[in-house]
Coordinates of C-alpha atoms in Angstrom, one line a residue:
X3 CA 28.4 -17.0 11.8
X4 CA 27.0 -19.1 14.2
X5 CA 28.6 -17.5 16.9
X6 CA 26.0 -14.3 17.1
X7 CA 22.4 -13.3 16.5
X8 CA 21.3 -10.5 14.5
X9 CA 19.0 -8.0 15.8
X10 CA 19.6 -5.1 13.6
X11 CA 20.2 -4.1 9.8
X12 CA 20.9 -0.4 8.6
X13 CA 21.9 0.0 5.0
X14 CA 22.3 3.6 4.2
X15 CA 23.4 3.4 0.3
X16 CA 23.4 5.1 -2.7
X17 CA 21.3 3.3 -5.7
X18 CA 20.6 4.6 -9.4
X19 CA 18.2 3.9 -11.5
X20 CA 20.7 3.5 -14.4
X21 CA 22.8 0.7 -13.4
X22 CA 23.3 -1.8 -10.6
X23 CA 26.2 0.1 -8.9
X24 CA 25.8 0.5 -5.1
X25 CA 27.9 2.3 -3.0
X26 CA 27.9 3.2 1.2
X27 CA 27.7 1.1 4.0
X28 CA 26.0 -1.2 6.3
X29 CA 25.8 -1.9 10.1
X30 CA 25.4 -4.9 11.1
X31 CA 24.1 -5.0 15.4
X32 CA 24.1 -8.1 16.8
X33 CA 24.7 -10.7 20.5
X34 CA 27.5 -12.5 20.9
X35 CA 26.9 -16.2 21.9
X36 CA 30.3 -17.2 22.3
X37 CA 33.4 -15.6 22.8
X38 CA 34.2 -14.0 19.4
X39 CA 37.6 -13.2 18.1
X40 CA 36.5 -13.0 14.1
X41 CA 33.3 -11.2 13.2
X42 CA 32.0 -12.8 9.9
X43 CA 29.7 -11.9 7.4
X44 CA 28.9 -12.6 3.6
X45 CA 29.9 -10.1 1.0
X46 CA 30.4 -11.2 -2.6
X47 CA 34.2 -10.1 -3.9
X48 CA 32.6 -8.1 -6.4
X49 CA 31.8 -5.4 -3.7
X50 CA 34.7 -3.6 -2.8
X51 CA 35.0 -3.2 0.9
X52 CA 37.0 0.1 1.9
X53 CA 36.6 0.4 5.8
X54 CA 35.3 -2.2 8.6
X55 CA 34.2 -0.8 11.7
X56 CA 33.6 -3.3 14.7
X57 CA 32.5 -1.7 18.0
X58 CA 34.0 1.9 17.0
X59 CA 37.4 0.4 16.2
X60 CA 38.6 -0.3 12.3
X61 CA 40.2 -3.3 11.6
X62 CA 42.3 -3.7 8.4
X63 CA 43.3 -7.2 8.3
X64 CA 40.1 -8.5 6.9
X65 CA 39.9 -10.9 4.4
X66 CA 37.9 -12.9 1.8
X67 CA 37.4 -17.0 1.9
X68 CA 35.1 -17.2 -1.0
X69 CA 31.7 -15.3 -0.2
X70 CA 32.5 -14.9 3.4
X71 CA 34.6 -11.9 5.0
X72 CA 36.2 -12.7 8.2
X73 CA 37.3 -9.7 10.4
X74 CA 39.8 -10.9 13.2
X75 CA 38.9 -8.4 16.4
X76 CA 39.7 -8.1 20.2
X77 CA 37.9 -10.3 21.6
X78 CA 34.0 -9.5 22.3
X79 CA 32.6 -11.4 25.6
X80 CA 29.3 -13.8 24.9
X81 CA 26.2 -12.0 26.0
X82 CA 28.1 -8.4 24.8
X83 CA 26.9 -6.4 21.8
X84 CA 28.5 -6.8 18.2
X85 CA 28.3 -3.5 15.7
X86 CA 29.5 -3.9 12.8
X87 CA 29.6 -1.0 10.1
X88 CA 31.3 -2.2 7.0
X89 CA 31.5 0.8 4.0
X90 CA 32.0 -0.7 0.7
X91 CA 31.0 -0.3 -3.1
X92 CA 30.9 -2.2 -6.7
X93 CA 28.0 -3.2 -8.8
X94 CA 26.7 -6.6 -8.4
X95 CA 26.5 -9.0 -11.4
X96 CA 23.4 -9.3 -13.5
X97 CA 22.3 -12.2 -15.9
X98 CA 20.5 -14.4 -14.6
X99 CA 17.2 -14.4 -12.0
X100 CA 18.8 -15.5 -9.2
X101 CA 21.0 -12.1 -8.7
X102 CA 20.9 -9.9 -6.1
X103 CA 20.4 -6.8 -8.1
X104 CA 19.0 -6.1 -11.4
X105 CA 18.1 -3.4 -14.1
X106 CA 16.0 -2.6 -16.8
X107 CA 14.3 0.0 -19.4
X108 CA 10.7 -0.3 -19.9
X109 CA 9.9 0.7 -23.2
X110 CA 5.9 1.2 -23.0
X111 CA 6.3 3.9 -20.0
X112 CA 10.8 5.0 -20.7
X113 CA 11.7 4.4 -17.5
X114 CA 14.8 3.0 -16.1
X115 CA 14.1 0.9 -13.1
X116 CA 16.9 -0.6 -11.0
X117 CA 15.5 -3.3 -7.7
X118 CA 17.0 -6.2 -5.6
X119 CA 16.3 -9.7 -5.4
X120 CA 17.7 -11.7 -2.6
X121 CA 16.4 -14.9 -2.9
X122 CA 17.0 -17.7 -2.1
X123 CA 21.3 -16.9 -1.4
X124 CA 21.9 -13.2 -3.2
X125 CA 21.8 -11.1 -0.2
X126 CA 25.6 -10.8 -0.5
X127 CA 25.8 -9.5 -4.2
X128 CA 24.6 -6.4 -2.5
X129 CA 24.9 -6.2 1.5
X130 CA 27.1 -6.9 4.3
X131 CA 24.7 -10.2 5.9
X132 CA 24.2 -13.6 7.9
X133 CA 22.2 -15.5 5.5
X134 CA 20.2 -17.8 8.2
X135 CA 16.9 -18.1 7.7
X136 CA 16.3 -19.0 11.4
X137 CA 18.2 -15.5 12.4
X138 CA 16.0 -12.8 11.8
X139 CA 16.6 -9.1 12.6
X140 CA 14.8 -7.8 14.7
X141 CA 14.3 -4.5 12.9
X142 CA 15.8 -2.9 10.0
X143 CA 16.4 0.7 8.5
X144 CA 16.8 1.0 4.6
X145 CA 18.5 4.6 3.6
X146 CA 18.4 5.3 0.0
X147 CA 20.3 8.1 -1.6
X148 CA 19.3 8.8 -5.2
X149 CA 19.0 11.0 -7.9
X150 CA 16.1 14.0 -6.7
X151 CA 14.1 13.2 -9.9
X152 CA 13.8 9.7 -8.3
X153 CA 11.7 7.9 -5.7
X154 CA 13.0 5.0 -3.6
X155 CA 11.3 2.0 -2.1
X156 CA 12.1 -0.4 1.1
X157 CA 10.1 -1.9 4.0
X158 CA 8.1 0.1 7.0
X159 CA 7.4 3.8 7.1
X160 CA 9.5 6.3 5.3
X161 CA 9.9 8.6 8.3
X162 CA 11.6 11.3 6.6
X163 CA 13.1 12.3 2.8
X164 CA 15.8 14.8 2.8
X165 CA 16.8 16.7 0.0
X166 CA 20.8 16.9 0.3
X167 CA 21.2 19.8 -2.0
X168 CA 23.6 18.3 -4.2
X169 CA 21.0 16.9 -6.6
X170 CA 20.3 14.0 -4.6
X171 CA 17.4 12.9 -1.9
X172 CA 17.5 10.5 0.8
X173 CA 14.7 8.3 1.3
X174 CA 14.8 6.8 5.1
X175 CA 12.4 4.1 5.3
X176 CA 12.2 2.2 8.5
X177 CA 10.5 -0.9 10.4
X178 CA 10.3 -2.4 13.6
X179 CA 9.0 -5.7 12.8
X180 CA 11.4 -9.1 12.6
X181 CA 12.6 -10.0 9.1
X182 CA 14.5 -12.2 7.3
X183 CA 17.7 -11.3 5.7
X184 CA 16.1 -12.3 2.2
X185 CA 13.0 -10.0 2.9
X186 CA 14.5 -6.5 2.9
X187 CA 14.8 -4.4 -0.4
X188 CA 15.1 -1.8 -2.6
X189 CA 13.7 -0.6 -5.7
X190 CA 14.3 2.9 -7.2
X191 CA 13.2 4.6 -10.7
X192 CA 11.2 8.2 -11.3
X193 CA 8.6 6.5 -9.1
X194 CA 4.9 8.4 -8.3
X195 CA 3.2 7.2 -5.0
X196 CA 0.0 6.2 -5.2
X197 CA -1.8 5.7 -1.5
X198 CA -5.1 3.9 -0.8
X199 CA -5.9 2.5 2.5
X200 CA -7.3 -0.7 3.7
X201 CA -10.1 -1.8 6.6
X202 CA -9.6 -4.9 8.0
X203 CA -12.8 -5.5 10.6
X204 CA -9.7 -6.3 13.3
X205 CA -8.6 -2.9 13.2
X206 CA -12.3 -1.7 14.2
X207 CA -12.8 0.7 12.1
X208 CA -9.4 2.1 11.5
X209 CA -7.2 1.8 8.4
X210 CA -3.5 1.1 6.8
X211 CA -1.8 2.3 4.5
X212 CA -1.4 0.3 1.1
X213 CA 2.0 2.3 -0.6
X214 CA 2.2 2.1 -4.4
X215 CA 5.1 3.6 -6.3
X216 CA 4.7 2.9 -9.7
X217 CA 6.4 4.7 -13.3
X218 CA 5.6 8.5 -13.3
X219 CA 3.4 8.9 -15.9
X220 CA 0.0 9.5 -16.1
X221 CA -0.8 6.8 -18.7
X222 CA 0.8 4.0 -15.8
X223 CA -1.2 5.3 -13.2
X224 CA -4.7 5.3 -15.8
X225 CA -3.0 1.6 -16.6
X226 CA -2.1 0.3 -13.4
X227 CA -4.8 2.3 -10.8
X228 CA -7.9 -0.6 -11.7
X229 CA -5.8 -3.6 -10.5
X230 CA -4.1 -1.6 -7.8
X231 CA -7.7 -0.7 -6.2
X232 CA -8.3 -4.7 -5.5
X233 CA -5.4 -5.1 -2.9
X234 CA -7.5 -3.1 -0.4
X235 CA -10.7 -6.3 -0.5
X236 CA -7.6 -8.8 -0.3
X237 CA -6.2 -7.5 2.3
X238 CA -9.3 -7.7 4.4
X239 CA -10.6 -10.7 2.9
X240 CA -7.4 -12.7 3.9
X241 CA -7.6 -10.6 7.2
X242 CA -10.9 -12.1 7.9
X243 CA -9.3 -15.7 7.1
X244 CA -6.2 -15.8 9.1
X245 CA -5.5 -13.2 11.1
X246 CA -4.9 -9.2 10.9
X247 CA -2.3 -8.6 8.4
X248 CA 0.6 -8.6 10.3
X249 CA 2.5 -5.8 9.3
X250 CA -0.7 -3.2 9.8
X251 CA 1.0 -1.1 12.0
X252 CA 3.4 0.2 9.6
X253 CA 1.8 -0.7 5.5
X254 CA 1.5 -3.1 2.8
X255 CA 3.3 -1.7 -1.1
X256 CA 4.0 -2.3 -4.3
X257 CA 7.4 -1.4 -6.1
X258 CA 7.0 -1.4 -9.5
X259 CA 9.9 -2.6 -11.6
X260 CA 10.3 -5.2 -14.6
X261 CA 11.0 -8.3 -12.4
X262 CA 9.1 -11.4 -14.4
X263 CA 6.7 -12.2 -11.6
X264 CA 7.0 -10.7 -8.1
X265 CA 8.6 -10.8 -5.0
X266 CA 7.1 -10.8 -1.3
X267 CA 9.7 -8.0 0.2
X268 CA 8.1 -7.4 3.5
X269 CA 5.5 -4.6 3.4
X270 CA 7.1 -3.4 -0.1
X271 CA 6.6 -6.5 -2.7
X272 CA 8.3 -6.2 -5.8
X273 CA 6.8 -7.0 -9.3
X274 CA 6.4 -6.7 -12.9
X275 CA 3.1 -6.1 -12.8
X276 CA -1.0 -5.9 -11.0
X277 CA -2.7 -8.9 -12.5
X278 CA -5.2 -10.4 -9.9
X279 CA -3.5 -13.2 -9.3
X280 CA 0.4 -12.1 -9.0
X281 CA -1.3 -9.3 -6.6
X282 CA -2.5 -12.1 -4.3
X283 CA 0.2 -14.5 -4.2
X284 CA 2.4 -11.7 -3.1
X285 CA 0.0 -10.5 -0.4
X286 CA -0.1 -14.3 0.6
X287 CA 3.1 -14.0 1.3
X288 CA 3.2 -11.3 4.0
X289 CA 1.7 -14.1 6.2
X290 CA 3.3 -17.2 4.9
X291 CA 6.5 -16.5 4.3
X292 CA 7.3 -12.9 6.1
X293 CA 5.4 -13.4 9.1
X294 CA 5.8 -16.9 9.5
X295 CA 8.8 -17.9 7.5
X296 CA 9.8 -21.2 6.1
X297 CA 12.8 -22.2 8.3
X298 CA 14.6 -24.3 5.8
X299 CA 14.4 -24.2 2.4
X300 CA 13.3 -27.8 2.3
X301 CA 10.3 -26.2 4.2
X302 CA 9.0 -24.1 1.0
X303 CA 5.4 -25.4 1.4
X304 CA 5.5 -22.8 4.5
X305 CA 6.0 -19.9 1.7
X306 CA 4.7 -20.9 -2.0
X307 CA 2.3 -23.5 -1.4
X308 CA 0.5 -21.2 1.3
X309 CA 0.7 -17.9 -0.8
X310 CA -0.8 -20.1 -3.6
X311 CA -3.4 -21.2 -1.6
X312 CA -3.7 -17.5 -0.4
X313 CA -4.3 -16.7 -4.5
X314 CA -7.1 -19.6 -4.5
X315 CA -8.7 -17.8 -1.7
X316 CA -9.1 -14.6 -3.4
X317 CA -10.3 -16.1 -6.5
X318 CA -12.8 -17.9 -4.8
X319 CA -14.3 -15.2 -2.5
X320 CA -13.4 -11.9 -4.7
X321 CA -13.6 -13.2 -8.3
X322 CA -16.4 -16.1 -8.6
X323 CA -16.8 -19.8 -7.2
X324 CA -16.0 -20.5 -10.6
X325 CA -12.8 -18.7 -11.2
X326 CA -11.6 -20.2 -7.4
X327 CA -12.5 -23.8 -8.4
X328 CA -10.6 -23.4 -11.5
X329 CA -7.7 -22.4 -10.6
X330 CA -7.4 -25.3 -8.3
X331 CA -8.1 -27.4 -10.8
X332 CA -5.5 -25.8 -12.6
X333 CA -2.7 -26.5 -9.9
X334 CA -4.2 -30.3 -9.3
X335 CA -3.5 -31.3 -13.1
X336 CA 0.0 -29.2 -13.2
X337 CA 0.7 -31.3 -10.0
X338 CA -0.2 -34.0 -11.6
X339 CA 1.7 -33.8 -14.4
X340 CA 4.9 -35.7 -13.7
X341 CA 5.3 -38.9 -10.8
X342 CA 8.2 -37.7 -9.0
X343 CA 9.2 -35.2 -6.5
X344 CA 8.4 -34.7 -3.5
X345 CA 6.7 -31.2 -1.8
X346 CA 9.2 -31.4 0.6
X347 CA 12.8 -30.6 -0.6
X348 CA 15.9 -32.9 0.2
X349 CA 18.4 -31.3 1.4
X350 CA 21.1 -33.0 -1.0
X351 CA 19.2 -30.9 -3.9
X352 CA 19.6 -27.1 -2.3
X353 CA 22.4 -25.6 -3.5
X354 CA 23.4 -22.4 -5.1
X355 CA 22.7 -23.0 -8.9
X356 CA 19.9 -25.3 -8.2
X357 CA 17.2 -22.6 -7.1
X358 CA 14.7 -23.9 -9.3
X359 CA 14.4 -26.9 -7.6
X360 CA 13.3 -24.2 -4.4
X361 CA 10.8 -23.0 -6.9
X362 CA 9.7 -25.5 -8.9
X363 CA 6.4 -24.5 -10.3
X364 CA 4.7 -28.0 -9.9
X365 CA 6.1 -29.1 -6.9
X366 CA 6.4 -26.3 -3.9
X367 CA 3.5 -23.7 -5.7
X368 CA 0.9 -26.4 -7.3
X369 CA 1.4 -29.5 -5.2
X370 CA 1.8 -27.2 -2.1
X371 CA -1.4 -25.8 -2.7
X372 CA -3.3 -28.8 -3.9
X373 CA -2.2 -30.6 -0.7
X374 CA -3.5 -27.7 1.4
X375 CA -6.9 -27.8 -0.3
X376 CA -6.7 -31.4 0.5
X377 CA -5.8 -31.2 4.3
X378 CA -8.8 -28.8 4.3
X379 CA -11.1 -31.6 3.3
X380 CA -9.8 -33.8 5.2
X381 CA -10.5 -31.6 8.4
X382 CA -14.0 -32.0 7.4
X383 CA -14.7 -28.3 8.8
X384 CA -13.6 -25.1 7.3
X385 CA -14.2 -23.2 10.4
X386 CA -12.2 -25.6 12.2
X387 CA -9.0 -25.6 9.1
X388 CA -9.2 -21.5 9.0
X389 CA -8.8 -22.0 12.7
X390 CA -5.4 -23.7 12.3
X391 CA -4.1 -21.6 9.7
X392 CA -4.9 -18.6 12.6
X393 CA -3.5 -20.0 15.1
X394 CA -0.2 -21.6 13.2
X395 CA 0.5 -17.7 12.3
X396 CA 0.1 -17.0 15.9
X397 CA 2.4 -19.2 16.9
X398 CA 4.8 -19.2 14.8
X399 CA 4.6 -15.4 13.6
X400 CA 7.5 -13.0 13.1
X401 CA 9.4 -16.6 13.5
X402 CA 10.2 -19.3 11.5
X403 CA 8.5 -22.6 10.9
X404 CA 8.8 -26.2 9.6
X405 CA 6.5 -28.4 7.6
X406 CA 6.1 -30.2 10.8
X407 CA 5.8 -27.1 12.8
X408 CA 2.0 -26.7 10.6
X409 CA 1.3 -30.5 11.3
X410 CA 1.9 -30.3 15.1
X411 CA -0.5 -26.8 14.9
X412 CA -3.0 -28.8 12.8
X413 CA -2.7 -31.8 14.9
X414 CA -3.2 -29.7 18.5
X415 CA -6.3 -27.4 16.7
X416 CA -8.1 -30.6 15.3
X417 CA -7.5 -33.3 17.5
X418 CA -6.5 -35.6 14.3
X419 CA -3.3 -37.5 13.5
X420 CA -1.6 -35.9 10.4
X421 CA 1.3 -38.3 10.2
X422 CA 0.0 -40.3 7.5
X423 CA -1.3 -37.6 5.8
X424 CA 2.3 -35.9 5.6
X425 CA 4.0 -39.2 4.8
X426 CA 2.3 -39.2 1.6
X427 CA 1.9 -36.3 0.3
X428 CA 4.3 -33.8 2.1
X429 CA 7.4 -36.2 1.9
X430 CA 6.1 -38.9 -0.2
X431 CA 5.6 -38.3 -4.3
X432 CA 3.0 -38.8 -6.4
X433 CA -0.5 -39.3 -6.1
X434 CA -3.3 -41.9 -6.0
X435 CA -5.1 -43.3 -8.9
X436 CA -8.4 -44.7 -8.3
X437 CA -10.9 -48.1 -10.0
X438 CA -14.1 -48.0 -8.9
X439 CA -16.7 -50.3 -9.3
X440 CA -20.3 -49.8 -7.9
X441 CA -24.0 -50.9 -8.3
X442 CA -26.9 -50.1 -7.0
X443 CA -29.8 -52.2 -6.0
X444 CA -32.5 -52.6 -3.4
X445 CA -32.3 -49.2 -1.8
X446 CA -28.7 -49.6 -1.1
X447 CA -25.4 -48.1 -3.3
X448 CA -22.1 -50.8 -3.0
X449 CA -19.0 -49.6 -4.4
X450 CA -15.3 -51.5 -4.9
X451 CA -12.5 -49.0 -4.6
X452 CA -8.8 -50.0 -5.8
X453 CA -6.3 -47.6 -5.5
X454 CA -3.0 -47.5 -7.1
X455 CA -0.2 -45.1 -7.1
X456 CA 1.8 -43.1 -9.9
X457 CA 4.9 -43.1 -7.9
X458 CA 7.1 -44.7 -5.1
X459 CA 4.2 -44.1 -2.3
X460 CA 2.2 -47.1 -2.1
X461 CA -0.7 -45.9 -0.7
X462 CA -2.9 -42.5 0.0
X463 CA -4.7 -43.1 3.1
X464 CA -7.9 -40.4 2.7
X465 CA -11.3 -39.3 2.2
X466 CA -13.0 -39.2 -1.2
X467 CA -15.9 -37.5 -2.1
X468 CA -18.3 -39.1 -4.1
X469 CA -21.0 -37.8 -6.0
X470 CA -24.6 -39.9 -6.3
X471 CA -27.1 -38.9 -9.2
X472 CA -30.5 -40.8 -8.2
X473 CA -33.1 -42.2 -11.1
X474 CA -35.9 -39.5 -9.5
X475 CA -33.3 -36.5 -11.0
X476 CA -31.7 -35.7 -6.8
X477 CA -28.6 -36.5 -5.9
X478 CA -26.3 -36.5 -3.1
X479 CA -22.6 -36.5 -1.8
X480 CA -21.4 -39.5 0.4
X481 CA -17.8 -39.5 1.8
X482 CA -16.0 -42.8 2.3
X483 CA -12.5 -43.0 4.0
X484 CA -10.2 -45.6 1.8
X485 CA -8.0 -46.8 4.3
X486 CA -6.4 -50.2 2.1
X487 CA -5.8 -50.1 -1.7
X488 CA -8.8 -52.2 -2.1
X489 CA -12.2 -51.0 -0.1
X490 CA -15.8 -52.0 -0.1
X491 CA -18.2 -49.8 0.9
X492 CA -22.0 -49.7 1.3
X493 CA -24.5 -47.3 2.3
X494 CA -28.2 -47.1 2.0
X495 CA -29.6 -44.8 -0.3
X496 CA -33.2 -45.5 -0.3
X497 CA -33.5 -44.8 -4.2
X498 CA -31.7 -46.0 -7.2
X499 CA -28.3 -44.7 -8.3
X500 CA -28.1 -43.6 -11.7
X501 CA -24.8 -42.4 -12.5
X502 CA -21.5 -41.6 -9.8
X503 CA -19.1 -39.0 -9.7
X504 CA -15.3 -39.0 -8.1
X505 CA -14.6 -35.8 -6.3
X506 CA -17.4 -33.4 -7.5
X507 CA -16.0 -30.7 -5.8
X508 CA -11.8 -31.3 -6.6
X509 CA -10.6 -31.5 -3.0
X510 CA -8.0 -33.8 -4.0
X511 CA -5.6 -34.8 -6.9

């Protein structure tokens, strides 16, 4: 699959709200780079496949190696167009989180609910694809036929919905914007659409459209509508802190469904639920993770630890100070709570049946964020740290992006070298552990610092915030840079120190 590059999905099925069955067909358009004589693609067995179409012509001789269909075709010239409609059917397995499709009842509203989840490798349980995360299409049209007392969700605008007389509707949604293979979606059940609109100071005065299809009942929309009504503030707030949402042009939604947590599908997440913080991890996400995308798995940090971070900020500027500085403090002790692991994820440990090591909690959500918040002090100017995280989704946006790809941006917006900093605590594990001794006499504070590690990284070369509570009831914050595991500092107060505090503010683990 190597041997083309996507620019186009269309998936024009039929979904129910009842089960997982799918049935219909998907085009795949794409650019030959070499001289193809076998189109392939990924399709799980489980989906029948009835008809392949490749440039107008069928071609029967397909077959199955594993998850991978391999169509043998006249040969198509490098440079020439590749379109691929394959029409096919069956009804994906369920059972676990990781599948491609699930379904459930909720019992509070009795609704039946039916929604996808392609993450990290489950495309294929429910669509022709090239599961590359470095090939993103460069547009995508989702067509959902379903039941008339139904409503359908998928990413962009729904440009049209077309009642087919035979019981059934068609709901066309379509977008224009780059996305990943993982990143488009469905959801269906007997849906209502609840619309609000957002005002992000970049659009001057103009508006987008926040979609929200949630159960139809009036008790969900009394349930649901408070929580709902913060994602317009978030979306400005993060707006204001990055850049303009990047998909403003076409909307940012909510599906409904009874997923356990939530899923970034791009302008259309998918959740379980509108609790504040699930709400702002997922919006997060639109920029770290949809717009700029993590380009290897081992690059998660790009996704979780930046939508995590994304959640802090909310906290912090929507909710209180308090709530904002609790959370982190939340994600710094969860971090904390083993040695080992590293942020960054070897390669030897992604595989199909080891997704939670993707998604470990502690590691590529907690540690991702806490090392963010520390980066941030480390900067020494927020103006100057928002600044990179602009101009990193500028670069990188409706692209892909490496761990390294942020240091490089950080590195070029700040004028500091970050290779240390991601030695330690983007590849390395663990984190520091700190003996200090001080006393204070004759106007002037003198302090020992030793530092130790919990883990296989011998040393945390950063700045550490300490806090000095004087004898006349003032106090002050002095920052000293340990740069060995054993450092001497002193600095002139002028007064007496009473009593010190490490890290007042929790920048770092």
């Amino acid at each position: 699959m190597d041997d083309y590059d996507v620019s186009f999905y269309f998936l024009d099925i039929t979904v129910t709200n009842t089960s997982t069955l799918i049935e219909g067909n998907t085009t795949i358009q794409a650019t030959a780079l070499f001289p193809l004589d076998t189109f392939a693609f990924e399709l799980i067995p489980e989906m029948v496949i009835s008809q392949i179409f490749v440039n107008g012509t069928e071609y029967t001789g397909f077959y199955h190696e594993g998850n991978n269909v391999l169509v043998p075709v006249d040969e198509i010239a490098a440079g020439n167009t590749v379109t691929a409609q394959i029409f096919y059917s069956g009804t994906p397995p369920t059972g676990s989180f990781f599948v491609g499709v699930d379904h459930a009842h909720n019992n509070n509203y009795n609704m039946d609910v039916t929604w996808s989840l392609s993450e990290p490798f489950a495309a294929s349980d429910w669509f022709p694809v090239k599961q590359d995360l470095e090939d993103k299409a460069d547009s995508c049209w989702v067509f959902l036929t379903t039941a008339s007392d139904n409503m359908a969700g998928s990413q962009g605008l729904l440009t049209d919905v077309v009642d087919l007389g035979n019981g059934f509707t068609r709901y066309e949604w379509k977008s224009s914007y780059p996305i990943d293979y993982y990143l488009i979606s469905f959801a269906v059940s007997d849906y209502q659409d609840y619309s609000i609109y957002a005002h992000p100071e970049a659009m001057g005065g103009d508006s987008m459209l926040v979609q929200n299809f949630i159960y139809n009942t009036p008790q969900c929309l009394e349930d649901k509508k408070p929580s709902i009504d913060e994602t317009p503030g978030m979306i400005e707030l993060l707006s204001d802190l990055y850049i303009l949402y990047p998909f403003s042009n076409e909307k940012y939604g909510h599906c409904l469904t009874e997923l356990g947590g939530g899923m970034e599908h791009q302008t259309m997440t998918t959740l379980g639920g509108f609790w504040f913080g699930l709400v702002a991890h997922e919006l997060g996400h639109m920029w770290f993770g949809d717009n700029v995308t993590c380009a290897t798995w081992s690059d998660i940090l790009i996704n979780e630890g930046f939508a995590t971070y994304s959640d802090y900020l909310c906290r912090y500027n929507l909710v209180s100070e308090t709530e904002g500085n609790s959370f982190m403090s939340s994600k710094q002790s969860s971090a904390m709570g083993q040695t080992g692991g590293s942020v960054y994820i070897p390669i030897d440990e992604i595989y199909p049946g080891n997704e939670w090591r993707i998604f470990s909690g502690r590691l590529s959500y907690d540690k991702g964020a806490a090392i963010i918040h520390t980066l941030r002090h480390e900067i020494q100017d927020d103006n100057l740290f928002f600044d990179v995280m602009g101009t990193f989704q500028t670069e990188y946006g409706l692209s892909t992006a490496t761990g390294e790809d942020f240091k490089n941006t950080a590195e070029e917006v700040t004028g500091l070298d970050f290779d240390q900093f991601f030695d330690q605590w983007y590849y390395g594990e663990g984190y520091p552990i700190y003996d200090l001794v001080w006393y204070s006499a004759g106007g002037e504070f003198h302090l020992s610092s030793t530092q130790t590690t919990s883990s296989s990284t011998p040393f945390f070369d950063m700045l550490l915030d300490i806090k000095l509570f004087f004898t006349d009831f003032t106090d002050t914050i002095i920052t000293v840079h340990q740069t060995d595991n054993l450092n001497e500092f002193t600095v002139y107060t002028g007064k007496e120190v009473a009593v010190v505090q490490v890290d007042p503010n929790n920048w770092t683990m």
